[in-house]
CSV table of C-alpha atoms in Angstrom, one decimal:
chain,number,residue,atom,x,y,z
A,14,MET,CA,-7.2,-6.0,9.6
A,15,LYS,CA,-4.4,-5.2,12.0
A,16,TYR,CA,-1.2,-3.3,11.4
A,17,CYS,CA,1.0,-2.5,14.4
A,18,ASP,CA,-1.1,-0.3,16.7
A,19,TRP,CA,-4.1,0.3,14.6
A,20,TYR,CA,-6.8,-1.7,12.8
A,21,PHE,CA,-8.0,-0.7,9.3
A,22,TRP,CA,-10.6,-1.4,6.7
A,23,GLU,CA,-9.7,-0.3,3.2
A,24,GLY,CA,-12.7,0.7,1.0
A,25,MET,CA,-15.2,0.5,3.9
A,26,PHE,CA,-17.3,3.2,2.2
A,27,SER,CA,-18.0,3.7,-1.5
A,28,LYS,CA,-18.1,7.0,-3.2
A,29,ASP,CA,-21.9,7.0,-3.2
A,30,GLN,CA,-21.9,6.2,0.6
A,31,ILE,CA,-19.5,9.1,1.2
A,32,LYS,CA,-21.7,11.4,-0.9
A,33,ASP,CA,-24.7,10.3,1.2
A,34,ILE,CA,-22.8,11.0,4.4
A,35,TYR,CA,-21.9,14.5,3.2
A,36,ALA,CA,-25.6,15.2,2.2
A,37,ILE,CA,-26.6,14.3,5.8
A,38,ARG,CA,-23.9,16.7,7.0
A,39,GLU,CA,-25.2,19.5,4.9
A,40,LYS,CA,-28.7,19.0,6.1
A,41,ASN,CA,-27.9,18.4,9.8
A,42,PHE,CA,-24.7,20.0,10.9
A,43,ASN,CA,-24.9,21.6,14.3
A,44,LYS,CA,-24.8,25.4,13.7
A,45,ASP,CA,-24.3,26.1,17.4
A,46,TRP,CA,-21.3,23.7,17.8
A,47,LYS,CA,-18.0,25.5,18.4
A,48,ASP,CA,-14.6,23.9,17.7
A,49,VAL,CA,-12.3,23.9,20.7
A,50,GLY,CA,-8.7,24.9,19.8
A,51,ALA,CA,-6.1,22.5,20.8
A,52,VAL,CA,-3.0,24.0,22.5
A,53,ARG,CA,0.1,22.7,24.1
A,54,ALA,CA,0.0,22.2,27.8
A,55,ASP,CA,1.8,25.5,28.4
A,56,GLY,CA,-0.7,27.3,26.1
A,57,THR,CA,2.1,28.5,23.8
A,58,ALA,CA,1.0,27.1,20.4
A,59,ASN,CA,-2.1,26.1,18.6
A,60,LEU,CA,-1.8,22.5,17.5
A,61,LYS,CA,-4.7,22.4,15.1
A,62,HIS,CA,-4.6,24.1,11.7
A,63,VAL,CA,-7.8,22.8,10.2
A,64,SER,CA,-9.6,24.8,7.5
A,65,SER,CA,-13.0,23.8,8.8
A,66,VAL,CA,-14.6,21.5,11.3
A,67,ASN,CA,-18.3,20.7,11.4
A,68,ALA,CA,-20.2,18.5,13.8
A,69,VAL,CA,-23.2,16.4,13.2
A,70,GLU,CA,-25.1,14.5,15.9
A,71,TRP,CA,-24.6,10.7,15.9
A,72,GLN,CA,-28.3,10.1,15.5
A,73,TYR,CA,-28.2,11.4,11.9
A,74,LEU,CA,-25.3,9.2,10.9
A,75,ALA,CA,-25.8,6.0,12.9
A,76,TYR,CA,-27.4,4.1,10.1
A,77,ASN,CA,-24.7,5.1,7.6
A,78,LEU,CA,-21.9,4.0,10.1
A,79,GLU,CA,-23.6,0.7,11.1
A,80,ALA,CA,-21.2,-1.6,9.1
A,81,LEU,CA,-18.1,0.1,10.5
A,82,GLU,CA,-19.6,-0.1,14.1
A,83,ARG,CA,-20.0,-3.9,13.7
A,84,GLU,CA,-16.3,-4.2,12.7
A,85,ILE,CA,-15.2,-2.0,15.6
A,86,LYS,CA,-17.2,-4.2,18.1
A,87,ILE,CA,-15.7,-7.4,16.7
A,88,THR,CA,-12.2,-5.9,16.7
A,89,ASN,CA,-12.6,-4.7,20.3
A,90,ARG,CA,-14.0,-8.1,21.5
A,91,LEU,CA,-11.2,-10.1,19.8
A,92,ASN,CA,-8.2,-7.8,20.6
A,93,TYR,CA,-8.9,-5.4,23.5
A,94,GLY,CA,-11.9,-6.4,25.6
A,95,TYR,CA,-12.8,-2.8,26.5
A,96,ASN,CA,-16.2,-2.0,27.9
A,97,ILE,CA,-17.3,0.3,25.1
A,98,GLU,CA,-20.7,2.0,25.0
A,99,GLU,CA,-23.1,2.7,22.2
A,100,ASN,CA,-22.8,6.3,21.0
A,101,PHE,CA,-25.5,8.5,22.3
A,102,PRO,CA,-27.9,10.3,19.8
A,103,HIS,CA,-26.4,13.7,20.6
A,104,ASP,CA,-22.7,12.7,20.5
A,105,SER,CA,-20.7,14.6,17.9
A,106,VAL,CA,-19.3,13.2,14.7
A,107,LEU,CA,-16.7,15.7,13.3
A,108,PHE,CA,-16.0,16.5,9.7
A,109,ASN,CA,-12.5,17.9,9.3
A,110,GLU,CA,-11.2,19.6,6.2
A,111,TYR,CA,-7.5,20.4,5.7
A,112,ASP,CA,-6.6,22.7,2.9
A,113,THR,CA,-3.0,23.2,1.7
A,114,ASN,CA,-0.7,23.7,4.8
A,115,GLY,CA,-3.4,22.4,7.1
A,116,SER,CA,-2.2,20.1,9.8
A,117,TYR,CA,-2.8,18.9,13.4
A,118,ASP,CA,0.3,18.5,15.6
A,119,TRP,CA,1.0,15.7,18.0
A,120,HIS,CA,-1.8,15.1,20.5
A,121,LYS,CA,-3.9,12.5,22.3
A,122,ASP,CA,-7.7,12.3,22.3
A,123,GLY,CA,-9.4,12.1,25.7
A,124,SER,CA,-12.1,13.3,27.9
A,125,ASN,CA,-12.1,15.3,31.2
A,126,HIS,CA,-15.4,13.7,32.1
A,127,PRO,CA,-15.3,12.0,35.6
A,128,ASN,CA,-17.2,8.9,34.4
A,129,TYR,CA,-15.9,7.9,31.0
A,130,ASP,CA,-12.8,7.8,28.9
A,131,PHE,CA,-12.2,7.7,25.1
A,132,LYS,CA,-11.2,4.2,24.2
A,133,PHE,CA,-10.8,4.4,20.4
A,134,THR,CA,-10.5,7.2,17.9
A,135,VAL,CA,-12.2,6.3,14.6
A,136,ILE,CA,-11.2,8.1,11.4
A,137,VAL,CA,-12.7,7.7,7.9
A,138,ASN,CA,-11.0,9.2,4.8
A,139,THR,CA,-13.9,11.0,3.1
A,140,SER,CA,-11.7,12.7,0.5
A,141,LEU,CA,-13.1,12.2,-3.0
A,142,GLY,CA,-10.5,14.4,-4.6
A,143,GLU,CA,-6.7,13.8,-4.8
A,144,TYR,CA,-4.5,15.4,-2.1
A,145,GLU,CA,-0.8,15.1,-1.1
A,146,GLY,CA,0.6,15.1,2.4
A,147,GLY,CA,-1.9,15.1,5.3
A,148,ASP,CA,-0.6,11.7,6.5
A,149,LEU,CA,-2.0,10.3,9.8
A,150,GLN,CA,1.0,9.4,12.0
A,151,LEU,CA,0.9,7.5,15.2
A,152,PHE,CA,3.8,7.6,17.7
A,153,SER,CA,4.3,4.0,18.7
A,154,THR,CA,7.2,1.8,19.5
A,155,GLY,CA,10.2,3.2,17.7
A,156,GLY,CA,8.8,6.6,16.9
A,157,PRO,CA,6.4,8.1,14.3
A,158,THR,CA,4.7,5.6,11.9
A,159,THR,CA,2.6,6.7,9.0
A,160,VAL,CA,-0.8,5.0,8.7
A,161,THR,CA,-0.7,4.3,5.0
A,162,HIS,CA,-4.0,2.4,5.1
A,163,LEU,CA,-6.0,5.6,5.5
A,164,GLY,CA,-4.8,6.9,2.0
A,165,GLY,CA,-7.7,5.7,-0.1
A,166,PHE,CA,-11.1,7.3,0.1
A,167,GLY,CA,-13.6,5.3,2.1
A,168,SER,CA,-10.9,3.7,4.2
A,169,ALA,CA,-11.3,3.6,8.0
A,170,VAL,CA,-8.9,3.2,10.9
A,171,ILE,CA,-9.2,2.9,14.7
A,172,PHE,CA,-6.5,3.2,17.3
A,173,LYS,CA,-6.4,3.6,21.1
A,174,SER,CA,-7.3,7.3,21.8
A,175,ASP,CA,-4.4,7.7,24.2
A,176,THR,CA,-1.9,7.0,21.4
A,177,PRO,CA,-0.1,10.3,20.4
A,178,HIS,CA,-1.0,11.1,16.8
A,179,ARG,CA,-0.9,13.9,14.2
A,180,VAL,CA,-1.8,14.9,10.7
A,181,THR,CA,1.1,16.1,8.7
A,182,PRO,CA,0.7,19.3,6.6
A,183,VAL,CA,-1.3,18.9,3.4
A,184,THR,CA,0.9,20.0,0.5
A,185,LYS,CA,-1.6,19.8,-2.3
A,186,GLY,CA,-5.4,19.5,-2.5
A,187,GLN,CA,-7.8,19.1,0.3
A,188,ARG,CA,-7.9,16.2,2.9
A,189,ARG,CA,-11.3,15.4,4.3
A,190,SER,CA,-12.1,13.1,7.2
A,191,LEU,CA,-14.9,12.0,9.5
A,192,VAL,CA,-13.9,11.5,13.1
A,193,TYR,CA,-15.6,10.1,16.2
A,194,TRP,CA,-14.8,8.3,19.4
A,195,LYS,CA,-15.8,5.1,21.2
A,196,LYS,CA,-16.2,5.7,24.9
A,197,GLY,CA,-16.5,3.6,28.0
A,198,PRO,CA,-16.1,3.7,31.7
A,199,ASN,CA,-12.9,5.2,33.1
A,200,PHE,CA,-9.9,3.1,33.1
A,201,VAL,CA,-9.1,2.1,36.6
């Protein structure tokens, strides 16, 4: 379903499905993967205050994300018409955990690769416990807008990766999310 500049699916994943996804993470997270700090263009400040980030290769989660992938393909075909590619087996799926005061300041997702761009950012709320704060906000027409549709566990959203977005500070509990990107040939 569409709301403003994003599409969402509430309750896309059940508690059992999220538990299965985290079991796969525990078994297959990439021990050699290093998180890259996000800094302002002038290098003066760290934008990312995430308690932990783990990466799992797409190949281990593809089956579990199949239903969401179908919805993304339909949404793209009906609303954007981007040329998006299938995720490669070694592409990373990130698991972010934000403890109290964790946040991620305004940024855009993108690639410096000469042959492809990020078309969509995909975020799934995998928090099984209660938390406060940690809102996803998009900077769209008229300023910051809170994506309330990501509030419930198992909910998923997609938005254009070049849309400025942030995660506000978590004020209580722990916010958990799964994040990946849909890529395609460079915009011309």
